[in-house]
Coordinates of C-alpha atoms and ligand atoms in Angstrom, one line a residue:
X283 CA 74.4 116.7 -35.8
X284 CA 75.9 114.3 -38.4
X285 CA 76.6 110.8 -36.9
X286 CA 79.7 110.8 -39.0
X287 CA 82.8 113.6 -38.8
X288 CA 83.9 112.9 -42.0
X289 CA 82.1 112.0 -45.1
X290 CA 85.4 109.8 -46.5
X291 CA 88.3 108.3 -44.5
X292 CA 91.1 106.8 -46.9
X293 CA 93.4 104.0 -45.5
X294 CA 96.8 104.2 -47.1
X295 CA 98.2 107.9 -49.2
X296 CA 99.3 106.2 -52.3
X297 CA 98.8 106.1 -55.7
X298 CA 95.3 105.1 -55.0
X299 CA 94.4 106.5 -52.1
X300 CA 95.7 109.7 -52.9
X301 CA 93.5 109.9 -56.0
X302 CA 90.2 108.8 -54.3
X303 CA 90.7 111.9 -51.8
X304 CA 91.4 114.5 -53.5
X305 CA 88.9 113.7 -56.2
X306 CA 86.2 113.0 -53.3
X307 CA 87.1 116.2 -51.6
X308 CA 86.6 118.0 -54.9
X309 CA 83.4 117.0 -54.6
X310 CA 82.9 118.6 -51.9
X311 CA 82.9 115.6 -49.6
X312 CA 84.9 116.5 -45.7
X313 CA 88.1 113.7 -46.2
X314 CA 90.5 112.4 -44.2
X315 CA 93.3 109.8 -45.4
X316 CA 95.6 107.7 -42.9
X317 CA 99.1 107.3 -43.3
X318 CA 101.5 104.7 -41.8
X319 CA 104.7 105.4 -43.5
X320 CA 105.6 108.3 -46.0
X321 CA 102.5 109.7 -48.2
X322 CA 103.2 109.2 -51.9
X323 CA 103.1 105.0 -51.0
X324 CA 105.0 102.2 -53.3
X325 CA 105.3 104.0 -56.3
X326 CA 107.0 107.6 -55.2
X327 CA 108.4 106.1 -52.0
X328 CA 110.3 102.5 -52.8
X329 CA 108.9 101.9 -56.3
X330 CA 108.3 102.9 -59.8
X331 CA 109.9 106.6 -59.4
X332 CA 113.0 105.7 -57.2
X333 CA 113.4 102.3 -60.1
X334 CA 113.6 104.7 -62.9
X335 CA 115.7 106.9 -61.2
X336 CA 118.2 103.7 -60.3
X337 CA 117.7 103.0 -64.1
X338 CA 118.4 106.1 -65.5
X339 CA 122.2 105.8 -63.6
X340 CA 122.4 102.1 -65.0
X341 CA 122.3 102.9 -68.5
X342 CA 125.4 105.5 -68.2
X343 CA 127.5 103.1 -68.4
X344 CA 126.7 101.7 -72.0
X345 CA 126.2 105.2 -72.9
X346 CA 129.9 106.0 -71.7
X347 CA 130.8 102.7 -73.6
X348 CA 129.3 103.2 -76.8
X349 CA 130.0 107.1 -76.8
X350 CA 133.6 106.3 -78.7
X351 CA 132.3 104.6 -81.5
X352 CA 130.7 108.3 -82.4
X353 CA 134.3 109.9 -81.9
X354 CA 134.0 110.5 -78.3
X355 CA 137.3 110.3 -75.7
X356 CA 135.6 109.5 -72.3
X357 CA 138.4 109.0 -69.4
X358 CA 137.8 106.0 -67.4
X359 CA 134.2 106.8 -65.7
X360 CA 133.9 105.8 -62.0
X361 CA 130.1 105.6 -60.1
X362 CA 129.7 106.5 -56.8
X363 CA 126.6 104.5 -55.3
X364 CA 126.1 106.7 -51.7
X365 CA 126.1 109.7 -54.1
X366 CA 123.0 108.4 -56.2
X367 CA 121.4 107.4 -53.6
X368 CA 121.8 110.5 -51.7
X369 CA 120.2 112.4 -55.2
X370 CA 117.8 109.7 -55.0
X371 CA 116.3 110.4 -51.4
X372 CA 116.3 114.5 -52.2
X373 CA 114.1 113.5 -55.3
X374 CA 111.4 111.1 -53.1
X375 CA 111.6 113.5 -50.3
X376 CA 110.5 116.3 -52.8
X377 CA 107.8 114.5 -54.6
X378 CA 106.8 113.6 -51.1
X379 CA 106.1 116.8 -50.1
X380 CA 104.4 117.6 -53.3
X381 CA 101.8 115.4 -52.4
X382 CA 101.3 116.3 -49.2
X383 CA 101.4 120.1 -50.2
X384 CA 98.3 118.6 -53.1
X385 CA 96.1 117.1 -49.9
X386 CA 96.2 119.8 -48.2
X387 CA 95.2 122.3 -51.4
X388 CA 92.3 120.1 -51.1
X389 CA 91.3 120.1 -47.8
X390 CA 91.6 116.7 -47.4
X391 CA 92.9 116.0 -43.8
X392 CA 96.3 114.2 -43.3
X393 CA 97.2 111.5 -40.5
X394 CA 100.4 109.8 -39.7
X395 CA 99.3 106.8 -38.6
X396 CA 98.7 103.2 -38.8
X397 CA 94.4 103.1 -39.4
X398 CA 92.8 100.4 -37.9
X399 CA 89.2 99.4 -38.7
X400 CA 86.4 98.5 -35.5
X401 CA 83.3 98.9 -37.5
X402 CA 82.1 99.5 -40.9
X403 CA 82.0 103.3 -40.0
X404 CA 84.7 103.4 -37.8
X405 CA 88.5 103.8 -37.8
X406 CA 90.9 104.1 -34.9
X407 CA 94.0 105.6 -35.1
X408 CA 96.7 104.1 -33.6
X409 CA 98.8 106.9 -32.8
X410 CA 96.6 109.0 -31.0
X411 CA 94.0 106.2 -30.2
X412 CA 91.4 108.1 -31.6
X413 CA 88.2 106.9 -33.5
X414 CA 87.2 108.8 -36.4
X415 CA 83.5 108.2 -37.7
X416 CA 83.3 107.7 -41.8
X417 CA 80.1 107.7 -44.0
X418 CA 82.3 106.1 -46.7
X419 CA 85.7 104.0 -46.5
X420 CA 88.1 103.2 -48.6
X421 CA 91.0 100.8 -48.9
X422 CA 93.9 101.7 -50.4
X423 CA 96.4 100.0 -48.4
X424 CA 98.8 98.2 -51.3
X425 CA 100.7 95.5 -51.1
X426 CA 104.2 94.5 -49.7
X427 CA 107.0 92.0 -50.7
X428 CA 106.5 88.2 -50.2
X429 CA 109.9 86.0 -50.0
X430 CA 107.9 82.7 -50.3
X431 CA 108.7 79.9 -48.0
X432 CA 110.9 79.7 -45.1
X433 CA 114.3 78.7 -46.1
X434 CA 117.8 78.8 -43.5
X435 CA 119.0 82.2 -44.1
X436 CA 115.9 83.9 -45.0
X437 CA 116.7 86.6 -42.2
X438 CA 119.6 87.6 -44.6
X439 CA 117.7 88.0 -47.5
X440 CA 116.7 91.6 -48.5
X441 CA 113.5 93.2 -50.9
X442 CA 113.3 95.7 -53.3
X443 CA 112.1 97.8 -50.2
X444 CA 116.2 97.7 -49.1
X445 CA 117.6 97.7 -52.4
X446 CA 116.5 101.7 -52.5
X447 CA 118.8 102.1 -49.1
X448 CA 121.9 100.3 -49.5
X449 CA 124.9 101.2 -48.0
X450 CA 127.2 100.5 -50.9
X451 CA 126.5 98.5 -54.4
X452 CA 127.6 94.9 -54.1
X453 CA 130.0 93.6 -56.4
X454 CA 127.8 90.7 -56.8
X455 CA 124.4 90.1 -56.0
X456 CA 121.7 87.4 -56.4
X457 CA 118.4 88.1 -56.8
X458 CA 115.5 85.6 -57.2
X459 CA 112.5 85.4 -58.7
X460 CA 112.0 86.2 -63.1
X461 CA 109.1 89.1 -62.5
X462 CA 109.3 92.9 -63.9
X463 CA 111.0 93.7 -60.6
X464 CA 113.6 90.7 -60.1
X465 CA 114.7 92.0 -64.3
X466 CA 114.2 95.4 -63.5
X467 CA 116.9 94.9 -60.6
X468 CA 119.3 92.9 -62.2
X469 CA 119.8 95.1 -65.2
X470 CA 120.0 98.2 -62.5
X471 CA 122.7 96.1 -60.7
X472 CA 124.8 95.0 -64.1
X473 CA 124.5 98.3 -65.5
X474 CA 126.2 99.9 -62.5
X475 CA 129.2 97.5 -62.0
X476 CA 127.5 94.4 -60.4
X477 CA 128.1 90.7 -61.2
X478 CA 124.4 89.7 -61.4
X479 CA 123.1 86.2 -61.1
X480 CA 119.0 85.6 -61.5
X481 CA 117.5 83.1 -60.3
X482 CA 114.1 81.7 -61.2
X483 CA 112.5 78.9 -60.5
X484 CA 110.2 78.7 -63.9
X485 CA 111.5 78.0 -67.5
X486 CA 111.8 81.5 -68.3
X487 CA 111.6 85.2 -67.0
X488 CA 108.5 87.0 -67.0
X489 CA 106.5 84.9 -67.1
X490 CA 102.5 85.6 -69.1
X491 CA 103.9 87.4 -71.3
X492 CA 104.6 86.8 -74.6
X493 CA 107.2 84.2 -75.4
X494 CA 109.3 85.8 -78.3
X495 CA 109.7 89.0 -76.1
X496 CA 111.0 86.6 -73.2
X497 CA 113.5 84.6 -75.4
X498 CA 114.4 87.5 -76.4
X499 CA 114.7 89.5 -73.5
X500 CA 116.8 87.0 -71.4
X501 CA 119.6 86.7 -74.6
X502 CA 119.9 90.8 -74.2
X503 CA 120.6 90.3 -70.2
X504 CA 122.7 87.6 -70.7
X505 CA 124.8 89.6 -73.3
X506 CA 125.2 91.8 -71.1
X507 CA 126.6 89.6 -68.2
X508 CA 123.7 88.4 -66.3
X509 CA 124.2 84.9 -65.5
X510 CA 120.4 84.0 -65.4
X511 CA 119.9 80.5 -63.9
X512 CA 116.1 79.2 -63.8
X513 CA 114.4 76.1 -63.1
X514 CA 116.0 76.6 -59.8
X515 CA 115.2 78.3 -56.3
X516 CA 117.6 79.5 -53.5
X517 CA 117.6 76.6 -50.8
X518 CA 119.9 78.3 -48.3
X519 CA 121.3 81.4 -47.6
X520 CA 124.7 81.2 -45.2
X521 CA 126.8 83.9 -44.1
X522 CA 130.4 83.5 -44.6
X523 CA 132.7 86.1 -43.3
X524 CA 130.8 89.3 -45.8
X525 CA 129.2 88.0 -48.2
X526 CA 127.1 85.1 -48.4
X527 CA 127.0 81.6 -49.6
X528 CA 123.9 80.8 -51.8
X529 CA 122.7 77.1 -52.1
X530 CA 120.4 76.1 -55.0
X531 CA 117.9 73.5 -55.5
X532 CA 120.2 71.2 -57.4
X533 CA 122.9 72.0 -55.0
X534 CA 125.0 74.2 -57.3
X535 CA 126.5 77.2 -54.6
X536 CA 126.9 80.6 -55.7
X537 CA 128.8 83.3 -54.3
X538 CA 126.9 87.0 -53.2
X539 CA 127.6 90.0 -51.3
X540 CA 123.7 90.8 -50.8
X541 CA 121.3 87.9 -51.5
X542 CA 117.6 90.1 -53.1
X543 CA 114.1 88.4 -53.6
X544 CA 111.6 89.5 -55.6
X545 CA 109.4 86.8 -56.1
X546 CA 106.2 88.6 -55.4
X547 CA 104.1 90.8 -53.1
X548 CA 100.9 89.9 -51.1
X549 CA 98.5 92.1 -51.0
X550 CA 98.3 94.1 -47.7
X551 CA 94.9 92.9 -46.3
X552 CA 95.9 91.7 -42.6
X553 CA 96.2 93.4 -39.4
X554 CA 93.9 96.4 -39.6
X555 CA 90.3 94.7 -39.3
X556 CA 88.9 93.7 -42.5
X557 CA 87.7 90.3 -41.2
X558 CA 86.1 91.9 -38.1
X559 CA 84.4 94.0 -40.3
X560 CA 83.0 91.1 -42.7
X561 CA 85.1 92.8 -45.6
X562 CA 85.5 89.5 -48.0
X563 CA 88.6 88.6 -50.1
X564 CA 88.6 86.8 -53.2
X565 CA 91.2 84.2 -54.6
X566 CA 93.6 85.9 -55.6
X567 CA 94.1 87.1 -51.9
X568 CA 92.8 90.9 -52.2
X569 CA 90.0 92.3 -51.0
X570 CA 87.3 91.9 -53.1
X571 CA 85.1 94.5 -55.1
X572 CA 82.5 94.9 -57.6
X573 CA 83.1 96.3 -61.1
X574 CA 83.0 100.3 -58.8
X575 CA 85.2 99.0 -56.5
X576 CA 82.9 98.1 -53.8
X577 CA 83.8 95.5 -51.2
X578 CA 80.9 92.8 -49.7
X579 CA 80.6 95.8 -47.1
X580 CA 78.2 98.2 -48.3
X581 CA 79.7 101.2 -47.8
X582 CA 83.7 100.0 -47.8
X583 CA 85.6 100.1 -51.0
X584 CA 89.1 99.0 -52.2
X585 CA 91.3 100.0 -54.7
X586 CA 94.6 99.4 -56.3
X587 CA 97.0 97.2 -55.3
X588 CA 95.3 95.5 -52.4
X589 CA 92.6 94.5 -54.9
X590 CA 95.0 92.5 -56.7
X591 CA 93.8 93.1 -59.9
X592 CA 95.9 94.9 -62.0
X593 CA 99.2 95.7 -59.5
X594 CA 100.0 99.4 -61.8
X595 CA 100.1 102.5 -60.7
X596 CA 98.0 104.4 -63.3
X597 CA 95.6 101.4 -62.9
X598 CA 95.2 102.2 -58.7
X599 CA 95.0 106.0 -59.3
X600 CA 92.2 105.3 -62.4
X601 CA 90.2 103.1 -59.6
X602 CA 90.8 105.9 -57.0
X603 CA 88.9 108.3 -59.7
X604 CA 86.1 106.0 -60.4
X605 CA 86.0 105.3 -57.1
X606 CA 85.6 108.9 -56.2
X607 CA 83.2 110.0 -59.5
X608 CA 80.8 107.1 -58.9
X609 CA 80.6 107.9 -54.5
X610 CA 81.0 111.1 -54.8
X611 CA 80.6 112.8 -58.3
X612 CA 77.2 110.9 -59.0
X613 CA 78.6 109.5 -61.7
X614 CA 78.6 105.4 -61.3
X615 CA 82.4 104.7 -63.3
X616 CA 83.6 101.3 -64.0
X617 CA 86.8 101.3 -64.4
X618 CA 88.2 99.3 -67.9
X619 CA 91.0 97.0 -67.5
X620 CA 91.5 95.8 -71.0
X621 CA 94.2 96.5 -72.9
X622 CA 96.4 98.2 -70.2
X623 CA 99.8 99.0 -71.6
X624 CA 102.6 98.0 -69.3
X625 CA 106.2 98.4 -69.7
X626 CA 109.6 96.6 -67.9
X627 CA 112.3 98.9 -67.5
X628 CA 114.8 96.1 -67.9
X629 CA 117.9 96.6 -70.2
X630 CA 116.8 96.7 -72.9
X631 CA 113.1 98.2 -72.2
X632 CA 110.2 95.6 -72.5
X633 CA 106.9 96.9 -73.4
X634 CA 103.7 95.6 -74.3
X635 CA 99.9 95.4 -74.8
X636 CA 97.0 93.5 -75.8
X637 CA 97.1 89.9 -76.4
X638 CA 100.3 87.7 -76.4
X639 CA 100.5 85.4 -79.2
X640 CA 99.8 82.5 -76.9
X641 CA 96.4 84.6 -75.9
X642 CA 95.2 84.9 -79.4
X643 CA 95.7 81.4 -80.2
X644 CA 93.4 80.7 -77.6
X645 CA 91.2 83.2 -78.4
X646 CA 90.5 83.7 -82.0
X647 CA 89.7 81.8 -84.9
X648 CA 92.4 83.5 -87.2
X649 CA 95.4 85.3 -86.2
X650 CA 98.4 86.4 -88.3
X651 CA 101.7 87.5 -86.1
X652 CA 104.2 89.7 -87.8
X653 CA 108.2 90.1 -86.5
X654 CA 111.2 91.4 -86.3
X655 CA 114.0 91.7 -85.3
X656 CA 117.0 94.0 -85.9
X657 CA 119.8 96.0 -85.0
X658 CA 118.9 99.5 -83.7
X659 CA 120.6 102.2 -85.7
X660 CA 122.5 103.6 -82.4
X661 CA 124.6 99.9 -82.3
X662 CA 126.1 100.6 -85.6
X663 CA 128.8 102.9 -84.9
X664 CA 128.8 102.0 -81.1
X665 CA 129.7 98.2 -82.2
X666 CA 127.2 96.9 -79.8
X667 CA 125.8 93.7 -79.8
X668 CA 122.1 93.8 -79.4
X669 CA 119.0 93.7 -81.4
X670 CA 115.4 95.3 -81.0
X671 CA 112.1 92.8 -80.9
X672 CA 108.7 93.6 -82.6
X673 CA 105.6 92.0 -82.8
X674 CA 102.2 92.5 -84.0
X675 CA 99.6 90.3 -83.0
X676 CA 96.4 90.3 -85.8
X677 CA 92.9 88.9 -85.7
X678 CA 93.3 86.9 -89.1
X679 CA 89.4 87.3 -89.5
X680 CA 88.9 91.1 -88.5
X681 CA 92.6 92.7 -89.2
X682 CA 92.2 94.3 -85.9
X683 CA 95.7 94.7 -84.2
X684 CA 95.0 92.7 -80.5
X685 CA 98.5 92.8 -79.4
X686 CA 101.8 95.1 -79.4
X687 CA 105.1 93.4 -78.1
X688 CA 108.2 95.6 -78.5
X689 CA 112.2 94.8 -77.2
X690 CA 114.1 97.6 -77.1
X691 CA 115.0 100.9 -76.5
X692 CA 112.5 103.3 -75.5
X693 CA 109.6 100.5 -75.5
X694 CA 108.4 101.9 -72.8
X695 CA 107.4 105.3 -74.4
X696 CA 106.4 103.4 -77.7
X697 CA 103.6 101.2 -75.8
X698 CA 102.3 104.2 -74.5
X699 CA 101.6 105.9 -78.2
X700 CA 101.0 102.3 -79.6
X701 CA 98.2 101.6 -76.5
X702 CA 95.9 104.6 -77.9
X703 CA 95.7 102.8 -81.6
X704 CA 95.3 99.2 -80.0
X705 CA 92.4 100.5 -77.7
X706 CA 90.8 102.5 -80.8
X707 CA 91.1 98.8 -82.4
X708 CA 92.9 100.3 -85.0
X709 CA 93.4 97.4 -87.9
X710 CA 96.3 96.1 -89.6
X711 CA 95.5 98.2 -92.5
X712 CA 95.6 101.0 -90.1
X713 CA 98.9 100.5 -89.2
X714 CA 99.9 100.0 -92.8
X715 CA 98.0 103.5 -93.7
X716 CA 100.3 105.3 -91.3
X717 CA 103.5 107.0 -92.8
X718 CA 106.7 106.0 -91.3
X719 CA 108.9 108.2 -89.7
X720 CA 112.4 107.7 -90.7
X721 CA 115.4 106.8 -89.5
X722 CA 113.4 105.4 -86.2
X723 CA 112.9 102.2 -84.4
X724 CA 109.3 102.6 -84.6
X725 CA 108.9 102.8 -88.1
X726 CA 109.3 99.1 -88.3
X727 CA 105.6 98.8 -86.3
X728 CA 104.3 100.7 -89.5
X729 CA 106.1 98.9 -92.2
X730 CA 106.3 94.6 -91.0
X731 CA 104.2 93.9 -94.6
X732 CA 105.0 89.8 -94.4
X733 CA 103.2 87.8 -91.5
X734 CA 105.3 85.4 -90.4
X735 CA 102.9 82.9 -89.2
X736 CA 99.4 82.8 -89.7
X737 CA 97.2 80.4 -87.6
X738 CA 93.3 78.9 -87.6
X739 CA 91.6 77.7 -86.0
X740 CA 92.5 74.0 -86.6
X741 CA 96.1 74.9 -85.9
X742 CA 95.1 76.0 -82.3
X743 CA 93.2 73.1 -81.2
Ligands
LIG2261 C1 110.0 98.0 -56.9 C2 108.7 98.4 -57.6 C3 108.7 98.9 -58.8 C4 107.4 99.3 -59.4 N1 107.5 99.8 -60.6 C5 106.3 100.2 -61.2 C6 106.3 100.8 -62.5 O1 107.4 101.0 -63.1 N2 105.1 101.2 -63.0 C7 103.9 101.0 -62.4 O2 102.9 101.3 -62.9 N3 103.9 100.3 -61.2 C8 105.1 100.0 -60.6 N4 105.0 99.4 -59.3 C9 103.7 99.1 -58.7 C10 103.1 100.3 -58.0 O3 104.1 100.8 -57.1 C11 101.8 100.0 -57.3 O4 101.0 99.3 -58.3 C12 101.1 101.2 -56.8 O5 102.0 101.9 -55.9 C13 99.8 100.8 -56.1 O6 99.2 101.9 -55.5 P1 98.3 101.7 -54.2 O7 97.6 103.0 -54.0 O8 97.4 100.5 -54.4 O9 99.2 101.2 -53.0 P2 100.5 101.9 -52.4 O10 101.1 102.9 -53.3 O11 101.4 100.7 -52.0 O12 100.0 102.7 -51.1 C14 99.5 102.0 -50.0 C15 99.9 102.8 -48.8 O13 99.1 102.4 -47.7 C16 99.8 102.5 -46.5 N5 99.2 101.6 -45.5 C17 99.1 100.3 -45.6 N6 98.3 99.8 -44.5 C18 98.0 100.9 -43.8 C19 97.2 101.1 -42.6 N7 96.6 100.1 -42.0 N8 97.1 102.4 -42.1 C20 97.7 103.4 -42.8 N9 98.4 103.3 -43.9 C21 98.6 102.1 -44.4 C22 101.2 102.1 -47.0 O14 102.2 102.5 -46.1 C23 101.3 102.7 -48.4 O15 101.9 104.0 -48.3 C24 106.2 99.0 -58.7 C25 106.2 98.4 -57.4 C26 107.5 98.1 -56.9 C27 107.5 97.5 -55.5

């Protein structure tokens, strides 16, 4: 008889976890996966899906707005929060099902409940109390929002974990921290009626990446309302009669219905035995693992956002694979985590890869940057204020594009296309080969012939 019952046992169904188990079990390995809140994790659950979805409703109302400029009559447009958020639920609660409906296709056997580690081969389940026996484990746990220091008030304060569930939209809100999810909010909340004040305690908003793109980025939000306030932090939070009265570090008060932080998550690494089991963590505060994913426990692995390396979902559900292929398939995978293209679905879009400019500077001996910067076509008629941002960042010795930073609509998508040429390191020239395709946005990545500053080597010492 075995001394194990199953041959995998996955802590956490989400993007990672998800991944690793169905891949293992495809492989013919007996899995089981643990569940402590609803199987789909961050991303389907209170993440990346339900955003874009909260996005998508944001964006209406420039859309109603610019719609007359092209001869269109709209009557006066009114939103209806509980309603979206009502859609919004039947959407998760789908997609939820979907990928419980894809475990079990696979055989891979599903618990509700909170897993808790009492060896390296065992697992106890806290619902039932049971102990299951694993050859193999793997931690896929995620992370979960950090509101930083303990301020008066912090009781009131919510995360983007609430923000999915609200009651009603708040006719103003405040939200800290100048991360993709604090921008991401803020345009959500403006774009759907909100009076939106950020807060940030750094110089600028998103901070690492490049600085043109967050310049630029923060005159677009503030164009469009945003009152963004940074070099400053949220002191206090009182409640006065039903909203709330926001003190600053220098003192200055502001005015909020709901008070939001988003100045970080943690990964989730306490509370369900990894230091009983000797599993180690690294600096950054997640577990950590080996180039396979391997923790300092032989047969315990990690992946995704409790790793802390690259906090994305395509990035966990890649490490679940490789994870899986290299345990399972017999085929060790590293996984690569250069170049990863990344977007912000802020108003207007961010995305980027590569190197910033910063980076390269740092980096290489040579590098050329070409700009620009212009009004999309759509603004013309609409009469809207707002310009796109490019950027190509060059190796001045090899012509090899090492960076991509776009402003503007649709980014998003573009990264995605423009990712594939900057990991083939497609060069310069390769860009410059490529025939536009007219009237677009994107043509401008394929026609930028002037660099607009050109560095050596001298210049970045
Ligand atoms: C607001 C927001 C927006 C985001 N937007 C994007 C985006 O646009 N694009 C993008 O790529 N990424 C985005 N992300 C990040 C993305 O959601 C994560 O990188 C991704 O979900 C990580 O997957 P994971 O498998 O590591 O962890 P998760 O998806 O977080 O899954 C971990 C699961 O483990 C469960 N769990 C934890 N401990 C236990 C335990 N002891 N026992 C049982 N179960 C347990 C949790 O309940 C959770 O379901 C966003 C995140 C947030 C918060």
């Amino acid at each position: 008889m075995a001394d194990h019952d199953v041959d995998l046992f996955v802590i956490g169904a989400g993007s990672g976890g998800v991944r690793a188990a169905r891949i293992a079990s495809s492989y013919g390995a007996s899995v089981m996966i643990a569940e402590e809140y609803r199987v789909g994790g961050t991303c389907v659950i209170r993440g990346c899906v339900p955003k874009k979805l909260l996005v998508y409703a944001s964006r209406f109302s420039d859309e109603f707005e610019d719609a007359a400029g092209y001869g269109w009559t709209v009557p006066q447009p009114t939103f209806h929060w509980p309603a979206l958020i009502a859609n919004k639920d039947r959407e998760i609660a789908r997609l939820e099902a979907a990928y419980t409906t894809t475990l079990e296709r696979f055989n891979v056997k599903l618990v509700k409940s909170r897993a808790v580690l009492e060896d390296a081969h065992t697992v106890r389940l806290l619902s039932s109390g049971a102990r299951v026996r694993a050859e193999a484990i793997l931690i896929a746990t995620g992370a979960a929002p950090f509101h930083g220091a303990q301020i008066a008030g912090l009781e009131h304060v919510i995360s983007s974990n609430e923000a999915f569930h609200l009651p009603q939209l708040p006719k103003r809100i405040l939200i800290q921290g100048g991360g993709y999810i604090a921008v991401e909010f803020a345009g959500i909340f403006a774009g759907l009626g909100s009076q939106v004040t950020l807060v940030y305690r750094g110089e600028n908003i998103l901070r690492g990446f490049d600085d043109d793109v967050r310049e630029h980025l923060r005159r677009e939000m503030a164009r469009r309302g945003i009152k963004i306030i940074t070099r400053q932090t949220v002191a206090a939070v009182e409640k006065v009669g039903h909203g709330y009265d926001v003190e600053l570090s220098d003192n200055e008060q502001v005015m909020a219905d709901l008070v939001m932080f988003a100045t970080g998550r943690k990964p989730n690494v306490h509370g369900f035995g990894l230091e009983t089991v000797g599993v180690k963590l690294s600096e950054s505060g997640g577990v950590a693992v080996d180039a396979y994913s391997k923790t300092s426990v032989e047969n315990i692995y990690a992946v995704g956002d409790v790793t802390n390396r690259i906090n994305l979902t395509p990035v966990a559900i890649r490490e679940g694979h490789a994870f899986a292929d290299t345990v399972f398939g017999g085929n060790p995978t590293p996984v690569d985590h250069g170049n990863v293209p990344t977007a912000v679905f802020s108003e207007p879009e961010v995305g980027v890869v590569g190197l910033t400019e910063a980076q390269a500077r740092e980096r290489l001996a040579k590098v050329d940057i070409y700009k620009t910067s212009f009004r999309p076509m759509k603004a013309t008629l609409a009469g809207r204020d707002t310009r796109v941002f490019m950027k190509l960042v060059v190796d001045g010795i090899t012509n090899q594009v090492v960076g991509c930073h776009i402003v503007g609509p649709d980014a998003s998508d573009l990264i995605q296309v423009v990712g594939i040429a900057v990991k083939m390191r497609a060069s310069k020239a390769d860009f410059d080969a490529t025939m536009a395709v007219h009237p677009t946005s994107a043509e401008e990545l394929v026609t930028m012939r002037e660099i607009a500053v050109s560095y050596g080597r001298a210049a970045a010492e």
